[in-house]
């Protein structure tokens, strides 16, 4: 959950920033245990999976990293849409791991990487850093038609 300022967002110089849409991108990491054949294990209940899941989590190597809870949750028919000229606020969170949102084809006109709206936003950020356990926000005006992919720019994990 991110609470936006009651008086709205500003550019850091007091000028009001008005957006047409707000999109939420939740980045989740999952730690699914595998059996001796390398197949994902199934359990009767979450409680039954607890010990095995903790063991996988202690490796700090997720089996899956997804946006909004599922593979493809923000692609195809589920893609987030904006028209040319629209101003969009993208709220991005990651509960456990650091992330580096990057809007391919665009950038963050104004970025509050740690969600501190009393602070002046960073400007014109190509990639921004959001620490684990934090939600950040980026304001962007779509100036050209096309497909803009939003990715975690931690390319070693790509």
Short mmCIF file of C-alpha atoms in Angstrom, two decimals:
data_model
loop_
_atom_site.label_atom_id
_atom_site.label_comp_id
_atom_site.label_asym_id
_atom_site.label_seq_id
_atom_site.Cartn_x
_atom_site.Cartn_y
_atom_site.Cartn_z
CA UNK A 1 0.00 0.00 0.00
CA UNK A 2 1.25 3.46 -0.83
CA UNK A 3 -0.41 6.55 0.60
CA UNK A 4 -0.11 9.58 -1.65
CA UNK A 5 -0.04 13.07 -0.16
CA UNK A 6 -3.50 14.55 0.38
CA UNK A 7 -2.40 17.78 -1.30
CA UNK A 8 -1.05 15.87 -4.32
CA UNK A 9 2.39 15.48 -5.80
CA UNK A 10 4.70 18.33 -6.71
CA UNK A 11 7.77 18.66 -8.89
CA UNK A 12 9.98 19.69 -5.95
CA UNK A 13 9.51 23.39 -6.73
CA UNK A 14 5.89 23.52 -5.60
CA UNK A 15 4.33 22.98 -9.05
CA UNK A 16 1.43 20.51 -8.86
CA UNK A 17 1.84 17.28 -10.86
CA UNK A 18 -1.47 15.93 -12.14
CA UNK A 19 -1.69 12.40 -13.52
CA UNK A 20 -4.35 10.70 -15.63
CA UNK A 21 -3.77 7.15 -14.40
CA UNK A 22 -2.08 5.28 -11.56
CA UNK A 23 -0.73 1.79 -12.14
CA UNK A 24 0.55 -0.55 -9.46
CA UNK A 25 3.36 -2.98 -10.22
CA UNK A 26 4.07 -5.43 -7.42
CA UNK A 27 7.25 -7.43 -7.92
CA UNK A 28 7.20 -10.72 -6.02
CA UNK A 29 9.75 -13.42 -5.48
CA UNK A 30 8.66 -16.99 -4.78
CA UNK A 31 10.62 -19.85 -3.27
CA UNK A 32 9.07 -23.15 -4.36
CA UNK A 33 10.72 -26.38 -3.14
CA UNK A 34 11.69 -29.06 -5.66
CA UNK A 35 11.88 -32.81 -5.22
CA UNK A 36 14.91 -35.01 -6.00
CA UNK A 37 13.88 -35.10 -9.71
CA UNK A 38 13.87 -31.31 -9.93
CA UNK A 39 10.07 -31.12 -10.10
CA UNK A 40 8.19 -28.58 -8.03
CA UNK A 41 6.72 -30.21 -4.94
CA UNK A 42 3.02 -30.14 -4.06
CA UNK A 43 1.69 -30.03 -0.52
CA UNK A 44 -1.69 -30.55 1.11
CA UNK A 45 -1.40 -27.24 2.99
CA UNK A 46 0.88 -24.25 3.42
CA UNK A 47 1.80 -25.60 6.84
CA UNK A 48 3.04 -28.84 5.30
CA UNK A 49 5.33 -26.84 2.98
CA UNK A 50 6.75 -24.64 5.72
CA UNK A 51 10.05 -26.40 6.51
CA UNK A 52 10.93 -27.07 2.86
CA UNK A 53 10.02 -23.52 1.86
CA UNK A 54 12.22 -22.04 4.59
CA UNK A 55 15.10 -24.16 3.36
CA UNK A 56 14.70 -22.78 -0.18
CA UNK A 57 14.28 -19.22 1.11
CA UNK A 58 17.56 -19.44 3.03
CA UNK A 59 19.38 -19.86 -0.30
CA UNK A 60 18.23 -16.33 -1.22
CA UNK A 61 17.64 -17.65 -4.75
CA UNK A 62 13.99 -17.37 -5.78
CA UNK A 63 12.49 -20.00 -8.05
CA UNK A 64 10.24 -17.35 -9.62
CA UNK A 65 10.23 -13.54 -9.83
CA UNK A 66 7.04 -12.07 -11.29
CA UNK A 67 5.11 -8.84 -11.59
CA UNK A 68 1.63 -8.69 -10.04
CA UNK A 69 1.65 -12.29 -8.89
CA UNK A 70 1.90 -14.32 -12.10
CA UNK A 71 3.85 -14.82 -15.30
CA UNK A 72 2.24 -12.64 -17.98
CA UNK A 73 0.18 -10.63 -15.48
CA UNK A 74 1.12 -7.38 -17.24
CA UNK A 75 1.54 -8.53 -20.85
CA UNK A 76 -0.75 -9.14 -23.81
CA UNK A 77 -4.39 -8.45 -22.95
CA UNK A 78 -3.27 -7.59 -19.40
CA UNK A 79 -0.80 -4.91 -20.49
CA UNK A 80 -1.08 -1.53 -18.80
CA UNK A 81 -2.22 0.99 -21.39
CA UNK A 82 -1.80 4.74 -21.84
CA UNK A 83 -2.54 7.08 -24.72
CA UNK A 84 -0.05 9.54 -26.15
CA UNK A 85 -0.04 12.61 -23.92
CA UNK A 86 -1.31 10.80 -20.83
CA UNK A 87 0.52 11.32 -17.58
CA UNK A 88 0.88 8.10 -15.60
CA UNK A 89 2.04 7.45 -12.06
CA UNK A 90 3.60 4.00 -11.74
CA UNK A 91 3.85 2.69 -8.18
CA UNK A 92 6.36 -0.17 -7.92
CA UNK A 93 6.95 -2.30 -4.83
CA UNK A 94 9.13 -5.26 -3.85
CA UNK A 95 8.74 -6.79 -0.41
CA UNK A 96 12.02 -8.67 -0.09
CA UNK A 97 14.64 -7.85 -2.71
CA UNK A 98 16.12 -4.68 -4.15
CA UNK A 99 14.82 -3.84 -7.61
CA UNK A 100 15.73 -1.50 -10.44
CA UNK A 101 12.64 -0.52 -12.46
CA UNK A 102 13.38 0.56 -16.01
CA UNK A 103 10.82 1.71 -18.58
CA UNK A 104 12.22 0.69 -21.97
CA UNK A 105 11.40 3.49 -24.40
CA UNK A 106 10.72 5.95 -21.62
CA UNK A 107 12.01 7.14 -18.28
CA UNK A 108 10.80 8.55 -15.00
CA UNK A 109 10.13 12.25 -15.51
CA UNK A 110 9.82 12.50 -11.72
CA UNK A 111 10.84 9.65 -9.42
CA UNK A 112 10.33 9.08 -5.69
CA UNK A 113 12.34 5.85 -5.44
CA UNK A 114 11.67 5.36 -1.74
CA UNK A 115 8.16 6.80 -1.66
CA UNK A 116 9.18 9.89 0.34
CA UNK A 117 6.87 12.46 -1.21
CA UNK A 118 7.99 15.28 1.11
CA UNK A 119 11.37 15.07 -0.62
CA UNK A 120 11.91 16.59 -4.05
CA UNK A 121 11.69 13.93 -6.76
CA UNK A 122 14.66 12.85 -8.83
CA UNK A 123 14.30 13.97 -12.45
CA UNK A 124 14.64 12.16 -15.79
CA UNK A 125 15.68 8.78 -14.40
CA UNK A 126 16.28 5.98 -16.87
CA UNK A 127 16.51 3.37 -14.11
CA UNK A 128 15.83 3.91 -10.43
CA UNK A 129 16.67 1.89 -7.33
CA UNK A 130 13.98 0.67 -4.92
CA UNK A 131 15.28 -1.06 -1.78
CA UNK A 132 13.57 -4.26 -0.69
CA UNK A 133 10.58 -3.60 1.54
CA UNK A 134 9.88 -0.29 -0.17
CA UNK A 135 7.44 1.10 -2.69
CA UNK A 136 8.54 3.84 -5.05
CA UNK A 137 6.72 5.89 -7.65
CA UNK A 138 7.58 7.30 -11.07
CA UNK A 139 5.61 9.90 -13.03
CA UNK A 140 5.87 9.69 -16.82
CA UNK A 141 4.22 11.46 -19.75
CA UNK A 142 3.84 9.17 -22.77
CA UNK A 143 4.97 11.27 -25.73
CA UNK A 144 5.13 8.63 -28.47
CA UNK A 145 2.95 5.66 -29.43
CA UNK A 146 4.43 2.21 -28.99
CA UNK A 147 5.15 -0.59 -26.59
CA UNK A 148 7.00 0.40 -23.43
CA UNK A 149 8.30 -2.57 -21.46
CA UNK A 150 8.76 -2.12 -17.73
CA UNK A 151 11.50 -4.44 -16.46
CA UNK A 152 13.74 -5.01 -13.46
CA UNK A 153 17.06 -3.80 -14.84
CA UNK A 154 19.01 -6.17 -12.59
CA UNK A 155 20.12 -7.92 -15.78
CA UNK A 156 22.18 -10.59 -14.07
CA UNK A 157 18.81 -12.12 -13.09
CA UNK A 158 17.20 -11.72 -16.52
#
